[in-house]
GROMACS .gro file of C-alpha atoms in nm:
model
  427
    1MET     CA    1   5.407  -2.822   1.262
    2ALA     CA    2   5.305  -2.909   0.909
    3SER     CA    3   5.633  -3.085   0.829
    4LEU     CA    4   5.609  -3.323   1.125
    5THR     CA    5   5.575  -3.683   1.001
    6SER     CA    6   5.545  -3.884   1.324
    7ILE     CA    7   5.468  -3.818   1.691
    8ASP     CA    8   5.402  -4.009   2.013
    9ILE     CA    9   5.199  -3.836   2.286
   10SER     CA   10   5.082  -4.150   2.472
   11TYR     CA   11   5.026  -4.141   2.849
   12ASN     CA   12   5.040  -3.763   2.888
   13GLU     CA   13   4.694  -3.690   3.038
   14LEU     CA   14   4.606  -3.476   2.736
   15GLU     CA   15   4.256  -3.380   2.620
   16GLY     CA   16   4.089  -3.195   2.335
   17PRO     CA   17   4.081  -3.228   1.954
   18LEU     CA   18   4.392  -3.347   1.769
   19PRO     CA   19   4.550  -3.104   1.522
   20ASN     CA   20   4.477  -3.175   1.156
   21ILE     CA   21   4.838  -3.237   1.043
   22PRO     CA   22   5.000  -3.538   0.863
   23ALA     CA   23   5.164  -3.669   1.183
   24PHE     CA   24   4.818  -3.735   1.336
   25ARG     CA   25   4.631  -3.820   1.017
   26ASN     CA   26   4.872  -4.114   0.955
   27ALA     CA   27   4.903  -4.222   1.323
   28THR     CA   28   4.754  -4.524   1.501
   29ILE     CA   29   4.582  -4.544   1.837
   30GLU     CA   30   4.909  -4.649   2.002
   31VAL     CA   31   5.066  -4.302   1.979
   32VAL     CA   32   4.775  -4.139   2.164
   33ARG     CA   33   4.693  -4.412   2.416
   34GLY     CA   34   4.680  -4.323   2.787
   35ASN     CA   35   4.527  -3.973   2.747
   36LYS     CA   36   4.196  -3.905   2.919
   37GLY     CA   37   4.010  -3.683   2.670
   38LEU     CA   38   4.157  -3.677   2.322
   39CYS     CA   39   3.925  -3.680   2.021
   40GLY     CA   40   3.984  -3.683   1.650
   41PHE     CA   41   4.004  -3.885   1.332
   42ILE     CA   42   4.236  -4.168   1.454
   43ALA     CA   43   4.058  -4.507   1.464
   44GLY     CA   44   3.963  -4.585   1.823
   45LEU     CA   45   3.915  -4.222   1.934
   46ASN     CA   46   3.580  -4.049   1.980
   47PRO     CA   47   3.491  -3.795   1.710
   48CYS     CA   48   3.517  -3.431   1.816
   49THR     CA   49   3.185  -3.254   1.882
   50ALA     CA   50   3.365  -2.921   1.847
   51THR     CA   51   3.351  -2.958   1.473
   52ILE     CA   52   2.973  -2.970   1.491
   53SER     CA   53   2.968  -2.673   1.728
   54THR     CA   54   3.200  -2.480   1.500
   55ARG     CA   55   2.972  -2.552   1.208
   56LYS     CA   56   2.670  -2.435   1.407
   57ASN     CA   57   2.853  -2.119   1.509
   58LYS     CA   58   2.939  -2.049   1.147
   59ILE     CA   59   2.572  -2.093   1.051
   60LYS     CA   60   2.466  -1.858   1.332
   61LYS     CA   61   2.717  -1.596   1.219
   62LEU     CA   62   2.599  -1.630   0.861
   63LEU     CA   63   2.237  -1.579   0.968
   64LEU     CA   64   2.333  -1.274   1.174
   65ILE     CA   65   2.481  -1.122   0.859
   66LEU     CA   66   2.214  -1.233   0.612
   67ILE     CA   67   1.905  -1.131   0.810
   68PRO     CA   68   1.999  -0.762   0.859
   69THR     CA   69   2.127  -0.744   0.501
   70LEU     CA   70   1.802  -0.881   0.362
   71GLY     CA   71   1.608  -0.644   0.586
   72CYS     CA   72   1.803  -0.344   0.458
   73LEU     CA   73   1.755  -0.455   0.098
   74LEU     CA   74   1.382  -0.494   0.155
   75THR     CA   75   1.360  -0.149   0.317
   76LEU     CA   76   1.559   0.005   0.032
   77PHE     CA   77   1.332  -0.159  -0.220
   78LEU     CA   78   1.022  -0.020  -0.048
   79VAL     CA   79   1.173   0.332  -0.029
   80VAL     CA   80   1.271   0.327  -0.396
   81ARG     CA   81   0.928   0.204  -0.496
   82ALA     CA   82   0.754   0.470  -0.286
   83SER     CA   83   0.981   0.743  -0.427
   84SER     CA   84   0.916   0.622  -0.780
   85THR     CA   85   0.541   0.631  -0.720
   86LEU     CA   86   0.563   0.982  -0.572
   87CYS     CA   87   0.774   1.108  -0.866
   88ARG     CA   88   0.523   0.967  -1.113
   89ARG     CA   89   0.244   1.149  -0.929
   90VAL     CA   90   0.441   1.476  -0.929
   91ARG     CA   91   0.516   1.446  -1.301
   92LYS     CA   92   0.153   1.368  -1.367
   93THR     CA   93   0.048   1.673  -1.164
   94GLU     CA   94   0.296   1.900  -1.344
   95ALA     CA   95   0.180   1.775  -1.681
   96SER     CA   96  -0.181   1.837  -1.591
   97LEU     CA   97  -0.091   2.189  -1.472
   98VAL     CA   98   0.059   2.265  -1.810
   99ASP     CA   99  -0.249   2.164  -2.008
  100GLY     CA  100  -0.487   2.311  -1.747
  101SER     CA  101  -0.671   1.983  -1.694
  102ASN     CA  102  -0.569   1.923  -1.333
  103GLU     CA  103  -0.852   1.865  -1.089
  104ASN     CA  104  -0.652   2.022  -0.808
  105PRO     CA  105  -0.411   2.289  -0.939
  106TRP     CA  106  -0.321   2.395  -0.588
  107ALA     CA  107   0.004   2.328  -0.406
  108ILE     CA  108  -0.006   2.421  -0.039
  109TRP     CA  109   0.099   2.287   0.296
  110SER     CA  110  -0.116   2.211   0.604
  111PHE     CA  111  -0.442   2.283   0.422
  112ASP     CA  112  -0.691   2.117   0.189
  113GLY     CA  113  -0.575   2.277  -0.135
  114ARG     CA  114  -0.904   2.268  -0.325
  115MET     CA  115  -1.097   2.407  -0.029
  116VAL     CA  116  -0.851   2.692   0.026
  117TYR     CA  117  -0.851   2.774  -0.346
  118GLU     CA  118  -1.229   2.806  -0.349
  119ASN     CA  119  -1.224   3.004  -0.024
  120ILE     CA  120  -0.979   3.254  -0.171
  121ILE     CA  121  -1.191   3.303  -0.483
  122GLU     CA  122  -1.497   3.352  -0.263
  123ALA     CA  123  -1.322   3.574  -0.005
  124THR     CA  124  -1.185   3.810  -0.271
  125GLU     CA  125  -1.499   3.792  -0.489
  126GLU     CA  126  -1.289   3.677  -0.782
  127PHE     CA  127  -1.013   3.924  -0.694
  128ASP     CA  128  -1.227   4.234  -0.674
  129ALA     CA  129  -1.034   4.562  -0.659
  130LYS     CA  130  -1.178   4.650  -0.317
  131TYR     CA  131  -0.968   4.372  -0.160
  132CYS     CA  132  -0.646   4.495  -0.323
  133ILE     CA  133  -0.392   4.618  -0.065
  134GLY     CA  134  -0.092   4.669  -0.292
  135VAL     CA  135   0.026   4.679  -0.651
  136GLY     CA  136   0.366   4.555  -0.768
  137GLY     CA  137   0.555   4.498  -1.088
  138GLN     CA  138   0.428   4.142  -1.132
  139GLY     CA  139   0.074   4.183  -1.003
  140CYS     CA  140  -0.154   4.286  -0.719
  141VAL     CA  141  -0.172   4.179  -0.356
  142TYR     CA  142  -0.512   4.103  -0.203
  143LYS     CA  143  -0.627   4.055   0.153
  144ALA     CA  144  -0.841   3.745   0.201
  145GLN     CA  145  -1.008   3.608   0.513
  146LEU     CA  146  -1.068   3.232   0.498
  147GLN     CA  147  -1.368   3.059   0.647
  148THR     CA  148  -1.140   2.940   0.928
  149GLY     CA  149  -1.101   3.303   1.029
  150GLU     CA  150  -0.738   3.320   0.922
  151THR     CA  151  -0.633   3.624   0.721
  152ILE     CA  152  -0.383   3.573   0.439
  153ALA     CA  153  -0.222   3.781   0.166
  154VAL     CA  154  -0.263   3.668  -0.194
  155LYS     CA  155  -0.023   3.792  -0.459
  156LYS     CA  156  -0.192   3.740  -0.796
  157LEU     CA  157   0.012   3.761  -1.114
  158LYS     CA  158  -0.098   3.972  -1.407
  159GLU     CA  159  -0.242   3.810  -1.721
  160ALA     CA  160  -0.437   3.539  -1.540
  161LEU     CA  161  -0.547   3.350  -1.852
  162ASP     CA  162  -0.216   3.368  -2.036
  163VAL     CA  163   0.074   3.448  -1.806
  164GLU     CA  164   0.364   3.601  -1.994
  165MET     CA  165   0.696   3.421  -1.979
  166VAL     CA  166   0.856   3.704  -1.781
  167GLY     CA  167   0.580   3.690  -1.521
  168ARG     CA  168   0.601   3.312  -1.509
  169LYS     CA  169   0.974   3.324  -1.445
  170ALA     CA  170   0.926   3.583  -1.171
  171PHE     CA  171   0.657   3.363  -1.018
  172GLU     CA  172   0.888   3.060  -1.021
  173ARG     CA  173   1.178   3.261  -0.879
  174GLU     CA  174   0.966   3.381  -0.587
  175ILE     CA  175   0.849   3.026  -0.513
  176HIS     CA  176   1.204   2.892  -0.530
  177ALA     CA  177   1.342   3.165  -0.303
  178LEU     CA  178   1.065   3.152  -0.043
  179THR     CA  179   1.027   2.775  -0.014
  180GLY     CA  180   1.398   2.744   0.059
  181ALA     CA  181   1.411   3.030   0.309
  182ARG     CA  182   1.334   2.980   0.678
  183HIS     CA  183   1.389   3.299   0.876
  184ARG     CA  184   1.177   3.510   1.111
  185ASN     CA  185   1.248   3.822   0.904
  186ILE     CA  186   1.145   3.671   0.571
  187VAL     CA  187   0.777   3.654   0.482
  188LYS     CA  188   0.630   3.302   0.514
  189LEU     CA  189   0.501   3.135   0.200
  190TYR     CA  190   0.198   2.914   0.267
  191GLY     CA  191   0.135   2.788  -0.084
  192PHE     CA  192   0.078   2.873  -0.447
  193CYS     CA  193  -0.158   2.809  -0.735
  194SER     CA  194  -0.044   2.776  -1.095
  195CYS     CA  195  -0.300   2.692  -1.360
  196SER     CA  196  -0.457   2.837  -1.671
  197ARG     CA  197  -0.721   3.024  -1.471
  198HIS     CA  198  -0.510   3.185  -1.197
  199SER     CA  199  -0.150   3.205  -1.081
  200PHE     CA  200  -0.090   3.342  -0.736
  201LEU     CA  201   0.111   3.309  -0.418
  202VAL     CA  202  -0.036   3.284  -0.070
  203TYR     CA  203   0.166   3.406   0.226
  204GLU     CA  204   0.119   3.540   0.576
  205PHE     CA  205  -0.071   3.863   0.619
  206LEU     CA  206   0.123   4.128   0.812
  207GLU     CA  207  -0.096   4.375   0.997
  208SER     CA  208   0.109   4.692   0.966
  209GLY     CA  209   0.158   4.683   0.591
  210SER     CA  210   0.476   4.797   0.421
  211LEU     CA  211   0.748   5.021   0.559
  212LYS     CA  212   0.666   5.268   0.284
  213ASP     CA  213   0.304   5.284   0.401
  214VAL     CA  214   0.408   5.362   0.757
  215LEU     CA  215   0.661   5.630   0.656
  216SER     CA  216   0.409   5.806   0.432
  217ASN     CA  217   0.123   5.804   0.685
  218GLU     CA  218   0.128   6.115   0.900
  219GLU     CA  219  -0.097   5.958   1.163
  220ARG     CA  220   0.095   5.632   1.196
  221ILE     CA  221   0.439   5.795   1.185
  222THR     CA  222   0.395   5.932   1.537
  223ARG     CA  223   0.388   5.574   1.671
  224PHE     CA  224   0.692   5.474   1.465
  225ASP     CA  225   0.948   5.580   1.725
  226TRP     CA  226   1.326   5.541   1.710
  227ASN     CA  227   1.331   5.207   1.892
  228LYS     CA  228   1.092   5.063   1.635
  229ARG     CA  229   1.296   5.209   1.350
  230VAL     CA  230   1.620   5.056   1.475
  231LYS     CA  231   1.435   4.726   1.519
  232VAL     CA  232   1.320   4.737   1.156
  233VAL     CA  233   1.674   4.802   1.032
  234LYS     CA  234   1.805   4.512   1.241
  235GLY     CA  235   1.542   4.276   1.102
  236VAL     CA  236   1.624   4.361   0.740
  237ALA     CA  237   1.997   4.322   0.810
  238HIS     CA  238   1.943   3.978   0.965
  239ALA     CA  239   1.724   3.864   0.673
  240LEU     CA  240   1.978   3.971   0.408
  241SER     CA  241   2.265   3.819   0.604
  242TYR     CA  242   2.075   3.489   0.612
  243MET     CA  243   2.006   3.503   0.238
  244HIS     CA  244   2.363   3.593   0.142
  245HIS     CA  245   2.559   3.377   0.386
  246GLU     CA  246   2.340   3.094   0.517
  247CYS     CA  247   2.143   2.987   0.211
  248SER     CA  248   2.314   2.744  -0.023
  249PRO     CA  249   2.349   2.863  -0.291
  250PRO     CA  250   2.325   3.226  -0.177
  251ILE     CA  251   2.021   3.433  -0.276
  252ILE     CA  252   2.026   3.801  -0.371
  253HIS     CA  253   1.696   3.983  -0.349
  254ARG     CA  254   1.771   4.252  -0.612
  255ASP     CA  255   1.473   4.468  -0.513
  256ILE     CA  256   1.517   4.577  -0.151
  257SER     CA  257   1.300   4.886  -0.101
  258SER     CA  258   1.062   5.025   0.159
  259LYS     CA  259   0.760   4.886  -0.029
  260ASN     CA  260   0.904   4.532  -0.011
  261ILE     CA  261   0.958   4.535   0.365
  262LEU     CA  262   0.643   4.436   0.553
  263LEU     CA  263   0.580   4.495   0.922
  264ASP     CA  264   0.377   4.295   1.172
  265GLU     CA  265   0.190   4.444   1.466
  266GLU     CA  266   0.510   4.437   1.674
  267TYR     CA  267   0.697   4.624   1.397
  268GLU     CA  268   0.911   4.320   1.320
  269ALA     CA  269   1.042   4.353   0.962
  270HIS     CA  270   0.974   4.084   0.700
  271VAL     CA  271   1.146   4.097   0.363
  272SER     CA  272   0.898   4.016   0.084
  273ASP     CA  273   0.849   4.020  -0.294
  274PHE     CA  274   1.115   3.784  -0.426
  275GLY     CA  275   1.004   3.820  -0.787
  276MET     CA  276   1.346   3.963  -0.878
  277ALA     CA  277   1.544   3.723  -0.659
  278LYS     CA  278   1.837   3.547  -0.817
  279VAL     CA  279   2.023   3.241  -0.693
  280LEU     CA  280   2.396   3.300  -0.722
  281ASN     CA  281   2.572   3.025  -0.916
  282PRO     CA  282   2.951   3.061  -0.893
  283TYR     CA  283   2.995   2.852  -1.210
  284ALA     CA  284   2.754   3.043  -1.430
  285SER     CA  285   2.720   3.393  -1.569
  286ASN     CA  286   2.502   3.632  -1.372
  287TRP     CA  287   2.444   3.880  -1.652
  288THR     CA  288   2.082   3.985  -1.659
  289SER     CA  289   1.846   4.266  -1.744
  290PHE     CA  290   1.798   4.552  -1.499
  291GLY     CA  291   1.597   4.444  -1.198
  292GLY     CA  292   1.497   4.649  -0.898
  293THR     CA  293   1.345   4.983  -0.804
  294PHE     CA  294   1.500   5.306  -0.924
  295GLY     CA  295   1.633   5.507  -0.633
  296TYR     CA  296   1.731   5.192  -0.446
  297ALA     CA  297   1.940   5.006  -0.705
  298ALA     CA  298   2.319   5.017  -0.683
  299PRO     CA  299   2.483   5.257  -0.932
  300GLU     CA  300   2.701   4.988  -1.091
  301LEU     CA  301   2.390   4.813  -1.226
  302ALA     CA  302   2.352   5.098  -1.475
  303TYR     CA  303   2.659   4.981  -1.665
  304THR     CA  304   2.737   4.625  -1.554
  305MET     CA  305   2.391   4.463  -1.535
  306LYS     CA  306   2.561   4.202  -1.319
  307PRO     CA  307   2.393   4.187  -0.976
  308ASN     CA  308   2.565   4.044  -0.672
  309GLU     CA  309   2.513   4.058  -0.296
  310LYS     CA  310   2.677   4.403  -0.275
  311CYS     CA  311   2.381   4.539  -0.474
  312ASP     CA  312   2.153   4.434  -0.188
  313VAL     CA  313   2.396   4.601   0.055
  314TYR     CA  314   2.360   4.933  -0.130
  315SER     CA  315   1.978   4.905  -0.133
  316PHE     CA  316   1.988   4.824   0.238
  317GLY     CA  317   2.182   5.146   0.296
  318VAL     CA  318   1.920   5.348   0.107
  319VAL     CA  319   1.634   5.189   0.304
  320THR     CA  320   1.817   5.248   0.633
  321LEU     CA  321   1.858   5.618   0.556
  322GLU     CA  322   1.493   5.629   0.452
  323VAL     CA  323   1.397   5.490   0.794
  324ILE     CA  324   1.616   5.749   0.969
  325MET     CA  325   1.502   6.043   0.755
  326GLY     CA  326   1.138   5.941   0.715
  327ARG     CA  327   1.160   5.994   0.340
  328HIS     CA  328   1.362   5.868   0.046
  329PRO     CA  329   1.721   5.999   0.079
  330GLY     CA  330   1.764   6.071  -0.292
  331ASP     CA  331   1.876   6.433  -0.247
  332LEU     CA  332   2.122   6.340   0.028
  333ILE     CA  333   2.271   6.058  -0.179
  334SER     CA  334   2.308   6.290  -0.477
  335SER     CA  335   2.483   6.553  -0.266
  336LEU     CA  336   2.716   6.291  -0.120
  337ALA     CA  337   2.800   6.167  -0.468
  338SER     CA  338   2.873   6.525  -0.579
  339SER     CA  339   3.088   6.590  -0.274
  340SER     CA  340   3.277   6.266  -0.333
  341SER     CA  341   3.343   6.345  -0.698
  342SER     CA  342   3.462   6.695  -0.610
  343SER     CA  343   3.683   6.560  -0.327
  344SER     CA  344   3.513   6.787  -0.079
  345SER     CA  345   3.637   6.736   0.273
  346ASN     CA  346   3.359   6.916   0.458
  347SER     CA  347   3.058   6.722   0.334
  348MET     CA  348   2.966   6.624   0.688
  349ALA     CA  349   2.941   6.986   0.787
  350SER     CA  350   2.664   7.030   0.533
  351CYS     CA  351   2.454   6.740   0.667
  352PRO     CA  352   2.462   6.723   1.050
  353LEU     CA  353   2.270   6.443   1.213
  354LYS     CA  354   1.996   6.675   1.338
  355ASP     CA  355   1.917   6.763   0.975
  356ILE     CA  356   1.907   6.397   0.871
  357LEU     CA  357   1.666   6.277   1.140
  358ASP     CA  358   1.292   6.262   1.077
  359GLN     CA  359   1.156   6.577   1.240
  360ARG     CA  360   0.801   6.443   1.269
  361ILE     CA  361   0.883   6.263   1.593
  362PRO     CA  362   1.086   6.373   1.897
  363ASN     CA  363   1.463   6.346   1.858
  364PRO     CA  364   1.631   6.040   2.012
  365GLU     CA  365   1.809   6.073   2.345
  366GLY     CA  366   2.055   5.875   2.554
  367ASN     CA  367   2.132   5.522   2.441
  368VAL     CA  368   1.876   5.543   2.162
  369LEU     CA  369   2.068   5.839   2.015
  370GLY     CA  370   2.382   5.625   2.011
  371GLU     CA  371   2.198   5.344   1.831
  372VAL     CA  372   2.056   5.584   1.572
  373ALA     CA  373   2.402   5.734   1.513
  374PHE     CA  374   2.549   5.385   1.472
  375VAL     CA  375   2.277   5.285   1.225
  376THR     CA  376   2.337   5.606   1.030
  377LYS     CA  377   2.707   5.529   1.018
  378MET     CA  378   2.626   5.183   0.893
  379ALA     CA  379   2.395   5.320   0.622
  380PHE     CA  380   2.663   5.552   0.484
  381SER     CA  381   2.910   5.264   0.469
  382CYS     CA  382   2.671   5.076   0.241
  383LEU     CA  383   2.653   5.364  -0.009
  384SER     CA  384   3.012   5.349  -0.124
  385PRO     CA  385   3.019   5.381  -0.505
  386LYS     CA  386   3.270   5.096  -0.515
  387PRO     CA  387   3.102   4.762  -0.434
  388GLU     CA  388   3.421   4.616  -0.290
  389HIS     CA  389   3.427   4.892  -0.026
  390ARG     CA  390   3.083   4.806   0.105
  391PRO     CA  391   3.068   4.574   0.407
  392SER     CA  392   2.901   4.236   0.384
  393MET     CA  393   2.554   4.187   0.529
  394GLN     CA  394   2.697   3.929   0.767
  395LEU     CA  395   2.931   4.190   0.913
  396LEU     CA  396   2.651   4.446   0.933
  397SER     CA  397   2.413   4.198   1.097
  398ARG     CA  398   2.666   4.112   1.366
  399ALA     CA  399   2.764   4.473   1.422
  400ILE     CA  400   2.409   4.601   1.460
  401SER     CA  401   2.333   4.320   1.708
  402THR     CA  402   2.632   4.397   1.929
  403GLN     CA  403   2.678   4.771   1.857
  404SER     CA  404   3.047   4.684   1.829
  405SER     CA  405   3.304   4.895   1.649
  406ILE     CA  406   3.369   4.761   1.301
  407MET     CA  407   3.567   4.873   1.001
  408LEU     CA  408   3.332   5.047   0.760
  409SER     CA  409   3.405   5.247   0.449
  410ALA     CA  410   3.194   5.523   0.297
  411PRO     CA  411   3.188   5.775   0.013
  412GLU     CA  412   3.491   5.998   0.011
  413GLY     CA  413   3.459   6.291   0.249
  414ILE     CA  414   3.242   6.111   0.506
  415LYS     CA  415   3.419   6.062   0.838
  416LEU     CA  416   3.237   5.761   0.972
  417GLU     CA  417   3.446   5.740   1.287
  418GLU     CA  418   3.278   6.063   1.398
  419LEU     CA  419   2.926   5.938   1.339
  420VAL     CA  420   2.917   5.737   1.660
  421ASP     CA  421   2.986   6.056   1.852
  422PRO     CA  422   2.665   6.264   1.840
  423ASN     CA  423   2.863   6.575   1.943
  424CYS     CA  424   3.010   6.594   1.595
  425PHE     CA  425   2.663   6.686   1.468
  426ASN     CA  426   2.624   6.984   1.702
  427TYR     CA  427   2.331   6.789   1.840
   0.00000   0.00000   0.00000
């Protein structure tokens, strides 16, 4: 009651602090006499200890706020300082890599970089040809056994003393793609070296080599049965689905082929060789020079030079047919393209399933036959000349895992709905 000017509360058995209003500030002891526990600023009353307690409480609350705040500020300061120190070290390392003066040009995880670098040079005898296990567009791949007993694969770029800009960009693209990818069907990158003397990648060594090696080896092909083949196709599908739909931004490989699919001893597929990989940026142009392997590249690349994820889908279809046929399906693809352009309606009659299957191993039976037919159906759907008619790798990955019926399109004249029924092949 701020407007109250006078009050008399004497002899009312009241207690506690008096309100701080004019009526009490101007009052005498007579108006509050006869109360057992009043306190306040009127002469003759005891001062209120609550004021002191309130002040102490306010100080406590202030400390409770200040102490955590100061702690957070101190922690933030330490983090910023540590990050700044780390960035300076990284910049210093990068600068030294450029001028070739770095004492340790190696970047690798879980190992002593300098020791591993020297072990690789020693294990390959300065990259002697007898340790070479593969040759690619950007360089050679060597097998090296470290002193720890671990076997690794080393991809060494061409032009060791003066790496060309194209090779350097491919090297950086592969590092960028692999360090950001974490999937069981993508080859594991252990580390890399980039200096004036050597530039190479180090990744896991896969015992069974490339899919192309297995398909071209008459002795090994007998062990590459239909279950293993379907498993390889599934692994590649899962890897591409991860790259296209789970990486941010998405990654297109641009060079899916049988030589770039490596197999471990359990015939688990691992997609490798990301030298042509491109990160899709929706806000930038993707025009580029031709990249990939002839016979596996999508037909639209011949006139658009604009790769997207549907280019990988086409290459996946070619590789899948190659796994089923045991050889590159170039003639079959050409005949399908001719049939499509001529609007032939009986193209399936000219290529029954029994003629597509690799004849070097026994024909599939039972459930395995159904899986092979489904995979073949899936492969044809990827070969549509129109990119928009090809399914996404995410759809293919899910379908091949569940063997569920999905909507797939294919070159004109191919009746995919019949492919899941092996009877349509007179088989």
